[in-house]
Structures are given as structure tokens and as C-alpha cells.
């Protein structure tokens, strides 16, 4: 469980990428504290995020860099990058506009497991934009 | 990027475990919104969490169930379990006492990348308890 002391207590940023070269990154609204989404970064995506101030991820399904907002316009302005004790997970504190999840909600976490159930969900939020409009192809 | 519609829009809870049988779980303070830690669950850990109301994870390093707080006493009372659009990540909204990270901080995310730097961290929090006391072996 515990990582070496210099990793946990030190002030050198040494992000630990997994066997696929990725690190988990949580995007959290810097204002409200709402967790918006969880994605992954490779070394290049992390470097671009730190350099540009806009969140850049690595899409596992597409196996390429994913500049958040490049299609939808819903960019994430990164205010702060936090790292956890064993440096294998990041939080990006971000400033965002309305509508971060591609399904149409502000956050990807719009459903909760029903109390007393193990297999039923209940909606906890309403949609804030129409993804069909945001992602429509330019003619 | 997009999962099938019934996964994204449906109300059946069908958590997607990865190749190792694990799903990422974020513990977030139900009161303050602070992200406390990120861990992993297998199917059994998730089932026990839902059944008991206390967070149970699967320790990747120890390859066994990890009943959060079993050694430290810092249990997590689960108020709500949220799932994201493609159902491969969970948020546990938890009620906790003081001191969730084994290093001594309230959250595992106690360091941020320094502004303008790519390799230096700065502390963003102070320790809230002495882990040497919390984890000491019973004589």
C-alpha cells in the first residue's frame, strides 16, 4: 500500500504511469468541487496539459491524444494539478462551461445506485445541453 | 468514446470491470466535496460495500480485500454510489472522520504541481493525524 517515502513525502513530481503508459486523471470543477469525469493521460498529454493550461487526455478507445473540447467546444481550463500519495493518480481542478459529459450532463456521474439495491440506478441530474447540437458535423 | 446507449442512458447498474476484474472508485467527502482517495474494487468488494454501507476496496498491492479502516480505524460510511456514463468508474460519497490518507493527511491529494513547473510539487495541506499512532500494532 505504502510507496517509498520520497514518493509520498517528497516534492519532486514523478507521476507513475501504468503498464500501458497511462495515469488516471480526475477532472473536478474548481468552483463547485463536483467531479466531472475520469480519464487517462500519457506522458505527452500530461506535458501538453501543463504547458497549455487546457486539459489534454489520451483516449484509450481511439488510442490517440484527446484535446478535451476539440469537437464539443467544452474545454477545461486547468487551475491546478494535484497528485496523490503514491503519485499514480491526478486531480485537475478545472474551470468549465456548461456541459462536460458527452451524453448531455454537466458531469459524467449523473446516476446513483438506488438505496437498498445492487443493480438499479436512479438519475441524480438533468441534461444541461443537447449533445446532438454540440457534436454536429460541420457541413 | 461513447458506450452503447443502454449503458449510458439506462438505469441498470452494470459496472464494467477491467481485464483485472477491477473498477476505479473515487472516495469523495459527502459534506465538503473533497476527493479523499482513489482505489479499486472487484465485484466482491463492491458487493460488500453496497451490503454493509462501509467502503471495501481491493488492494492491488496486497491482492486482497481491503476493508477501509480495518487497521487505522478510519472507516468510510458510504452515503451514495455514483457511476459514470460508460459505467467503468464509481464515486463513493462518504462520511469520514479526520485523517483518511495513510501518510497523515485528510486527503491523499495534498500536493499540487507548482505553477509554471513540470516537475516540482508544493504542499497544499497539513497533516491531521499521526499515522504512527493510528497504525501501531496492538501489543
Coordinates of C-alpha atoms in Angstrom, one line a residue, chain B:
Chain B
X1 CA -15.6 7.2 -26.6
X2 CA -19.3 6.6 -26.4
X3 CA -20.6 3.4 -24.9
X4 CA -23.9 1.7 -26.0
X5 CA -27.0 3.8 -25.3
X6 CA -28.4 1.3 -22.8
X7 CA -25.2 1.6 -20.8
X8 CA -25.2 5.4 -20.9
X9 CA -28.9 6.2 -20.7
X10 CA -30.3 3.1 -18.9
X11 CA -31.0 2.6 -15.3
X12 CA -29.5 -0.9 -14.9
X13 CA -26.3 -0.9 -12.9
X14 CA -23.8 -2.9 -14.9
X15 CA -20.4 -1.9 -13.6
X16 CA -17.7 -2.6 -16.1
X17 CA -14.7 -4.3 -14.5
X18 CA -11.4 -4.2 -16.3
X19 CA -9.1 -7.0 -17.5
X20 CA -8.0 -7.5 -13.9
X21 CA -11.6 -7.6 -12.6
X22 CA -11.3 -4.1 -11.1
X23 CA -13.2 -0.9 -11.3
X24 CA -11.9 2.5 -10.2
X25 CA -13.6 4.0 -7.2
X26 CA -13.2 7.6 -6.0
X27 CA -14.0 8.4 -2.4
X28 CA -15.3 11.9 -2.1
X29 CA -16.3 13.6 1.2
X30 CA -20.1 13.8 1.1
X31 CA -20.0 17.0 3.1
X32 CA -17.2 19.1 1.6
X33 CA -16.8 17.6 -1.8
X34 CA -13.1 17.0 -1.3
X35 CA -11.7 14.0 -3.2
X36 CA -10.1 11.8 -0.5
X37 CA -8.6 8.9 -2.4
X38 CA -8.8 6.7 -5.4
X39 CA -8.8 3.0 -5.1
X40 CA -10.1 -0.1 -6.8
X41 CA -12.9 -2.6 -6.3
X42 CA -13.5 -6.1 -7.5
X43 CA -17.0 -7.5 -7.7
X44 CA -16.9 -8.8 -4.2
X45 CA -15.6 -5.5 -2.7
X46 CA -18.4 -3.6 -4.5
X47 CA -21.0 -6.1 -3.2
X48 CA -19.7 -5.8 0.3
X49 CA -19.7 -2.0 0.1
X50 CA -23.3 -1.9 -1.1
X51 CA -24.4 -4.5 1.5
X52 CA -22.6 -3.2 4.6
X53 CA -22.6 0.6 3.9
X54 CA -18.8 0.7 4.7
X55 CA -16.3 1.1 1.9
X56 CA -14.5 -2.1 0.9
X57 CA -11.8 -2.0 -1.8
X58 CA -9.5 -4.5 -3.4
X59 CA -5.8 -3.8 -2.7
X60 CA -3.8 -4.3 -5.9
X61 CA -0.5 -4.4 -4.0
X62 CA -1.8 -7.0 -1.4
X63 CA -4.2 -8.7 -3.8
X64 CA -6.9 -9.0 -1.3
X65 CA -10.0 -7.3 0.0
X66 CA -9.2 -4.1 1.9
X67 CA -11.9 -3.1 4.4
X68 CA -11.0 0.6 4.7
X69 CA -10.3 1.4 8.3
X70 CA -9.7 -2.2 9.4
X71 CA -6.2 -1.2 10.6
X72 CA -6.4 2.6 11.0
X73 CA -10.0 2.9 12.3
X74 CA -10.7 5.5 9.6
X75 CA -13.7 3.8 8.0
X76 CA -15.8 5.4 5.3
X77 CA -19.5 5.4 5.7
X78 CA -21.0 5.3 2.2
X79 CA -23.9 7.7 1.6
X80 CA -24.2 7.2 -2.2
X81 CA -22.5 5.4 -5.0
X82 CA -22.5 7.2 -8.3
X83 CA -21.5 5.7 -11.7
X84 CA -20.2 7.4 -14.8
X85 CA -21.6 7.3 -18.3
X86 CA -19.8 4.2 -19.5
X87 CA -20.1 2.6 -16.1
X88 CA -16.4 2.0 -15.7
X89 CA -15.8 4.3 -12.7
X90 CA -17.5 4.9 -9.4
X91 CA -17.7 7.8 -6.9
X92 CA -18.4 6.9 -3.3
X93 CA -19.9 9.8 -1.4
X94 CA -18.6 9.1 2.1
X95 CA -18.8 10.4 5.6
X96 CA -15.4 10.2 7.3
X97 CA -13.6 11.1 10.5
X98 CA -10.3 13.1 10.4
X99 CA -7.4 11.5 8.6
X100 CA -8.1 9.4 5.5
X101 CA -4.7 9.1 3.9
X102 CA -2.2 6.7 5.4
X103 CA 0.5 9.4 5.2
X104 CA -1.3 11.5 7.7
X105 CA -3.3 13.9 5.6
X106 CA -7.1 14.2 5.3
X107 CA -6.9 13.5 1.6
X108 CA -4.3 11.6 -0.5
X109 CA -4.2 14.7 -2.7
X110 CA -2.0 17.0 -0.5
X111 CA 0.4 18.2 -3.2
X112 CA 0.0 20.2 -6.4
X113 CA 2.3 20.8 -9.3
X114 CA 3.9 24.2 -8.9
X115 CA 2.6 26.9 -11.3
X116 CA 5.0 27.1 -14.3
X117 CA 6.8 23.9 -13.4
X118 CA 6.5 20.4 -14.7
X119 CA 8.5 18.6 -12.0
X120 CA 8.1 20.3 -8.7
X121 CA 5.3 19.9 -6.2
X122 CA 4.1 22.2 -3.4
X123 CA 2.2 21.1 -0.3
X124 CA -1.5 22.2 -0.3
X125 CA -2.5 20.8 3.1
X126 CA -1.1 19.9 6.5
X127 CA -1.2 16.6 8.3
X128 CA -4.2 16.0 10.5
X129 CA -3.1 12.9 12.4
X130 CA 0.0 10.9 13.3
X131 CA -0.1 7.7 11.2
X132 CA 2.5 6.1 13.5
X133 CA -0.1 6.1 16.2
X134 CA -3.1 5.1 14.1
X135 CA -1.3 2.1 12.6
X136 CA 0.7 0.9 15.6
X137 CA 0.5 -2.8 16.3
X138 CA -1.6 -3.9 19.2
X139 CA 0.7 -5.4 21.8

